[in-house]
CSV table of N, CA and C in Angstrom, one decimal:
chain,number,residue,atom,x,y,z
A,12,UNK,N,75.9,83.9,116.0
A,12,UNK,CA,75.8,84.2,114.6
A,12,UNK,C,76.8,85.4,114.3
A,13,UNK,N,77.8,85.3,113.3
A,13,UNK,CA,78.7,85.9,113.4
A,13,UNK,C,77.7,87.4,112.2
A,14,UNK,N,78.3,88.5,112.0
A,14,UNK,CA,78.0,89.3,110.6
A,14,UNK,C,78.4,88.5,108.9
A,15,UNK,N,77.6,88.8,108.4
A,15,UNK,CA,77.9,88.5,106.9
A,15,UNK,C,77.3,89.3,106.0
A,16,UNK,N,77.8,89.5,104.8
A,16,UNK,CA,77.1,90.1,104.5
A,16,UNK,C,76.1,89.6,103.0
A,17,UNK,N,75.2,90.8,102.5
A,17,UNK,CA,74.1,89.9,101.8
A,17,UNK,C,74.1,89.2,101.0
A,18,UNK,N,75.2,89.4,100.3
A,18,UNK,CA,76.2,88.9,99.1
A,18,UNK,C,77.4,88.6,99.3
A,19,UNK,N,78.6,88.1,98.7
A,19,UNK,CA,79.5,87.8,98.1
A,19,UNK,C,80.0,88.6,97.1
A,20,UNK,N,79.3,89.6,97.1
A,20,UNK,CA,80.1,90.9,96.2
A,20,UNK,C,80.9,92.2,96.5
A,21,UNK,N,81.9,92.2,95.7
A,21,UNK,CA,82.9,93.5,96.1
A,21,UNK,C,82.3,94.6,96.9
A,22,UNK,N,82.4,94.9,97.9
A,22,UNK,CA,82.4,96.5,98.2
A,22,UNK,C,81.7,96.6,99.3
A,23,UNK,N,81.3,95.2,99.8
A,23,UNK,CA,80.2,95.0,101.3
A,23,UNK,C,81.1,95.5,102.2
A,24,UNK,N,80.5,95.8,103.2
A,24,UNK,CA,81.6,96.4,104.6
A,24,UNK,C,80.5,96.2,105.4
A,25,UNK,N,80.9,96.6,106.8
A,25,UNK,CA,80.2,96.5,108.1
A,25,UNK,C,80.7,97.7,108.9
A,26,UNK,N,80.2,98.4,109.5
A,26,UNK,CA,80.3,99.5,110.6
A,26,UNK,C,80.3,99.1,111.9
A,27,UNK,N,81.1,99.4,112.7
A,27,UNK,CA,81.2,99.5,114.1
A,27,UNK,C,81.2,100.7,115.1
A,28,UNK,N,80.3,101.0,115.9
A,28,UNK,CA,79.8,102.2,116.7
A,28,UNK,C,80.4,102.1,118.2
A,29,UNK,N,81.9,102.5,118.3
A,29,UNK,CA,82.4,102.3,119.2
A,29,UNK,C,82.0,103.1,120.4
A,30,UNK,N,80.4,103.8,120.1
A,30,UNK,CA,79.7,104.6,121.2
A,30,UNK,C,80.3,105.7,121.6
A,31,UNK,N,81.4,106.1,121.2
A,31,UNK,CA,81.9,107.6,121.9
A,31,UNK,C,83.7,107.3,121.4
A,32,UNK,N,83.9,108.8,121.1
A,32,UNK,CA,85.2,108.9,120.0
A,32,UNK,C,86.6,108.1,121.3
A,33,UNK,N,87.5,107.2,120.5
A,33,UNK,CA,88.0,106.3,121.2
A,33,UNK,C,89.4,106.0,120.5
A,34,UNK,N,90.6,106.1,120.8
A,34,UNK,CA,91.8,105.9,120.0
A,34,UNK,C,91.6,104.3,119.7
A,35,UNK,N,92.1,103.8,118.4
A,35,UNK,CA,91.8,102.8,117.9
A,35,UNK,C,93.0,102.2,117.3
A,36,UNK,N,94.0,101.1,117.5
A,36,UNK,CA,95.4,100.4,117.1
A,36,UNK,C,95.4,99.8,116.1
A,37,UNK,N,93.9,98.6,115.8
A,37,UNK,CA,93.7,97.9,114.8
A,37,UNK,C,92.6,96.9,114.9
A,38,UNK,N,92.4,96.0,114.3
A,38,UNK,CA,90.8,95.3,114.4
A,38,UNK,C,91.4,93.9,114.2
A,39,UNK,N,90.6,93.1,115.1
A,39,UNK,CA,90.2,91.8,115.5
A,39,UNK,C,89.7,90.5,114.0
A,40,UNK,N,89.8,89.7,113.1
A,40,UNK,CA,89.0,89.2,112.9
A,40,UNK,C,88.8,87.9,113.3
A,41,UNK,N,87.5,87.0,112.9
A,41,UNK,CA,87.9,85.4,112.8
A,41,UNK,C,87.1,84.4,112.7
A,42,UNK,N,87.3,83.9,111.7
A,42,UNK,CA,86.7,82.7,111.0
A,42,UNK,C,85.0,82.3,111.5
A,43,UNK,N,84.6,81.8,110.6
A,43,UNK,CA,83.6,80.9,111.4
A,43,UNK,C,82.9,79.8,110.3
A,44,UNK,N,82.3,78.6,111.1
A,44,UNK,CA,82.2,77.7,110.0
A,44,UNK,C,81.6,76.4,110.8
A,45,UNK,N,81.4,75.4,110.2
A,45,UNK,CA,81.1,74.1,111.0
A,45,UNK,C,81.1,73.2,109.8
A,46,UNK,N,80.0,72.2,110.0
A,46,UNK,CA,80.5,71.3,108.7
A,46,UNK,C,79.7,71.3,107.7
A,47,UNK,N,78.8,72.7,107.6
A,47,UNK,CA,78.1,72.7,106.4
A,47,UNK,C,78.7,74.3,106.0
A,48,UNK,N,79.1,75.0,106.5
A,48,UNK,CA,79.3,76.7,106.3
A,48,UNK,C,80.9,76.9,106.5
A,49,UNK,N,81.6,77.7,105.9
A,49,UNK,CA,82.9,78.5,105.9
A,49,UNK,C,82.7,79.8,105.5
A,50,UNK,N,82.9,80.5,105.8
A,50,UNK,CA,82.9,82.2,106.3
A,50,UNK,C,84.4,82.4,107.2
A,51,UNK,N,85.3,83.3,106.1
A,51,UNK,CA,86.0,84.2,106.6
A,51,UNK,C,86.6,85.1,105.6
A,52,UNK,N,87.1,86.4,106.4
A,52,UNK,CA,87.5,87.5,105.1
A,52,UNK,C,89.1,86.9,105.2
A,53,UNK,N,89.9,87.2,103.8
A,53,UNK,CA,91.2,87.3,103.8
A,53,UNK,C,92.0,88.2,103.7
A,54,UNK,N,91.6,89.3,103.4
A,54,UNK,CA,92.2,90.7,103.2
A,54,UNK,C,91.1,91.7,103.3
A,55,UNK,N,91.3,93.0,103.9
A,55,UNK,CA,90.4,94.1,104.0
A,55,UNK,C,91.0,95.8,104.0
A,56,UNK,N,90.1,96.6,103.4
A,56,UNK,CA,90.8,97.9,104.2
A,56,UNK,C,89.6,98.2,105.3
A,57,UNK,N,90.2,99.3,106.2
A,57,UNK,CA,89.5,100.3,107.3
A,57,UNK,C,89.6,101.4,106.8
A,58,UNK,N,88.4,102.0,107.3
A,58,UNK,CA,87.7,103.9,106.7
A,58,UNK,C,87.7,104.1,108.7
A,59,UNK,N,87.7,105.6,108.9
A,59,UNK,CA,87.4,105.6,110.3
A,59,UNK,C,86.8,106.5,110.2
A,60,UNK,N,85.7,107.3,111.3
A,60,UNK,CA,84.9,108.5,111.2
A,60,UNK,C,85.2,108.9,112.4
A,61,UNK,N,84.8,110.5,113.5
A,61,UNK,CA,84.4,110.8,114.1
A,61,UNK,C,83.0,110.8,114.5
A,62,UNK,N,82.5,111.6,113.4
A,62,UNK,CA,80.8,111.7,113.3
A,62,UNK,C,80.3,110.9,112.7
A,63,UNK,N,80.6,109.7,111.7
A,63,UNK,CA,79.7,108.9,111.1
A,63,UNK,C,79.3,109.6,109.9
A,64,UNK,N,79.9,110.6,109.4
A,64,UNK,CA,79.8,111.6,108.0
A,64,UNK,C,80.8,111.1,107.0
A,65,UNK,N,81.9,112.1,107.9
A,65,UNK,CA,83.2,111.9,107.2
A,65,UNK,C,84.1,110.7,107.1
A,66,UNK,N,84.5,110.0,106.3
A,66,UNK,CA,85.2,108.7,106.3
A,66,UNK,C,86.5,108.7,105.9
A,67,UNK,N,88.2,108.5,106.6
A,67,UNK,CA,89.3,108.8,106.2
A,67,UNK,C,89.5,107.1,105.7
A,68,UNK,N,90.6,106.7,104.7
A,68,UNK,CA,90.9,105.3,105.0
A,68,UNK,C,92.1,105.0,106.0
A,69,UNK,N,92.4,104.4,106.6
A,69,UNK,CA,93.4,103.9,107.5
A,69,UNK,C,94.8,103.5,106.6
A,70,UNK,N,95.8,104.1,106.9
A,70,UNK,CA,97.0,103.5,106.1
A,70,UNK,C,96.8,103.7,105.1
A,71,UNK,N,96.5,105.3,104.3
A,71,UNK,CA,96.6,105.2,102.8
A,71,UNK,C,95.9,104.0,101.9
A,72,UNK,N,94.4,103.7,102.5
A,72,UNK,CA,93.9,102.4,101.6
A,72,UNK,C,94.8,100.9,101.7
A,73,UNK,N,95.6,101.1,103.0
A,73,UNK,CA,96.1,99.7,102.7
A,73,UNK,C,95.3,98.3,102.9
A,74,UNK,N,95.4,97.4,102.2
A,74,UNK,CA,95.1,96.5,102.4
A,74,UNK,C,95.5,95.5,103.7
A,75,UNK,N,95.1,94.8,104.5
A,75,UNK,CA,95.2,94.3,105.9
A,75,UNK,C,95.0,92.5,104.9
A,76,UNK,N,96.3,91.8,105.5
A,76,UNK,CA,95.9,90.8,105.4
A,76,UNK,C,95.1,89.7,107.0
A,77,UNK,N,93.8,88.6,106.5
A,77,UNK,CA,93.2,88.4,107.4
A,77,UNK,C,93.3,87.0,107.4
A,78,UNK,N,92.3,86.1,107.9
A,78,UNK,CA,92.3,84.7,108.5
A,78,UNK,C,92.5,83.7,107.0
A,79,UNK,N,93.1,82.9,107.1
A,79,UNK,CA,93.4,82.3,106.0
A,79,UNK,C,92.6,81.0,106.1
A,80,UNK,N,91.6,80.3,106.8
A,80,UNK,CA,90.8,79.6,107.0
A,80,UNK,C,90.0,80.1,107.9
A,81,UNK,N,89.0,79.3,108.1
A,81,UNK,CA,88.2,79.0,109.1
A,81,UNK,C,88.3,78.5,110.7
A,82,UNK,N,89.2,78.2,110.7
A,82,UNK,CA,89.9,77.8,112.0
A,82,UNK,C,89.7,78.7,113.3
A,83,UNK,N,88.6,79.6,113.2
A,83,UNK,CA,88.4,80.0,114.2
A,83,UNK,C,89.0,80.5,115.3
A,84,UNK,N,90.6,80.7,114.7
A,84,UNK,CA,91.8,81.8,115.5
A,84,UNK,C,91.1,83.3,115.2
A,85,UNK,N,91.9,83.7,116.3
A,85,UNK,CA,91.9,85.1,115.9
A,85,UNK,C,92.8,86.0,115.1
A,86,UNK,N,92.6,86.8,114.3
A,86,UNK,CA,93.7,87.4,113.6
A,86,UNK,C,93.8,88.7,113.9
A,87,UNK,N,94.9,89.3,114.2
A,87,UNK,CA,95.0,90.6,114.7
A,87,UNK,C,95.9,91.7,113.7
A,88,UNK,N,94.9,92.6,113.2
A,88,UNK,CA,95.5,93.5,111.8
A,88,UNK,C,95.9,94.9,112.8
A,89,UNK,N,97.2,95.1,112.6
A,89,UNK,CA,97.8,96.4,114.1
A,89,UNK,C,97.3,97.6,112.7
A,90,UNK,N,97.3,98.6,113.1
A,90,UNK,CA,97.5,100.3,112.1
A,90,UNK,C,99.0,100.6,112.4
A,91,UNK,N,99.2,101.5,111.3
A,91,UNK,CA,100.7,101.6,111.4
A,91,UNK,C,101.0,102.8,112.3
A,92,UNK,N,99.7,103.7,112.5
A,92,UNK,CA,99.4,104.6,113.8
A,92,UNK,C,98.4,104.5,114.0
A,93,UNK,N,98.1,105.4,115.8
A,93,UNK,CA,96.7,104.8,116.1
A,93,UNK,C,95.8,106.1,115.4
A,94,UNK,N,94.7,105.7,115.4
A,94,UNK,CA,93.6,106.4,114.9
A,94,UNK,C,92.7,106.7,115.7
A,95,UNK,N,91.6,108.0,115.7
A,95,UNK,CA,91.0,108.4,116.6
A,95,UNK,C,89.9,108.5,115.9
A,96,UNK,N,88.4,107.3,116.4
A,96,UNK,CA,87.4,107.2,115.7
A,96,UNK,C,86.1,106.5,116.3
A,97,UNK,N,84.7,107.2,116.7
A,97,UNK,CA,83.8,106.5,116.6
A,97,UNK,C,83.5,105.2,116.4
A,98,UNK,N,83.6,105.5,114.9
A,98,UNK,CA,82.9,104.8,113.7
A,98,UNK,C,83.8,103.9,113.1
A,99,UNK,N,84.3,103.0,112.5
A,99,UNK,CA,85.4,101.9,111.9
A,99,UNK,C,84.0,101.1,111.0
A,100,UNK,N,84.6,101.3,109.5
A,100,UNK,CA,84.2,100.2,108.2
A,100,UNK,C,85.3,99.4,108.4
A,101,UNK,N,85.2,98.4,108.2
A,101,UNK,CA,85.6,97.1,107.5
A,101,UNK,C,85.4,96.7,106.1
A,102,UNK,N,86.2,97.2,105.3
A,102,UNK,CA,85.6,97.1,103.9
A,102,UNK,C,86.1,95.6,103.2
């Protein structure tokens, strides 16, 4: 079961608890689906924390483009530097 979230509405994100503060390049996404379900994001920004308080965005709020189907590749969104973070949204 991949994450989803409870809605289909603007502003859902998901948190990742990388267990202990960790330099970070960029994030992973990818598809999922079969022949009744399609689930994938196409674009996103990243927030990073230290503590899980404070939230910076990644790249000045840039937008990351993501999987353009379901196809179940992986898509790999780099940072334009690395970031040093706990905590990573996926917004």
């Amino acid at each position: 079961q991949a994450w989803s979230p409870p809605s289909a509405a603007a502003g859902e994100w998901m948190q990742i608890d990388l267990g202990s503060t960790c330099k970070v390049r960029g994030v992973v996404t990818q598809g999922r689906g079969d022949a009744t379900t399609s689930q994938y994001v196409t674009k996103f920004t990243v927030s990073v924390s230290v503590d899980g308080g404070s939230y910076s965005q990644v790249a000045s709020n840039q937008v990351f483009s993501s999987n353009q189907s379901v196809n179940k590749e992986l898509h790999v969104a780099t940072f334009p530097s690395v970031e040093t973070a706990r905590y990573v949204r996926i917004h």
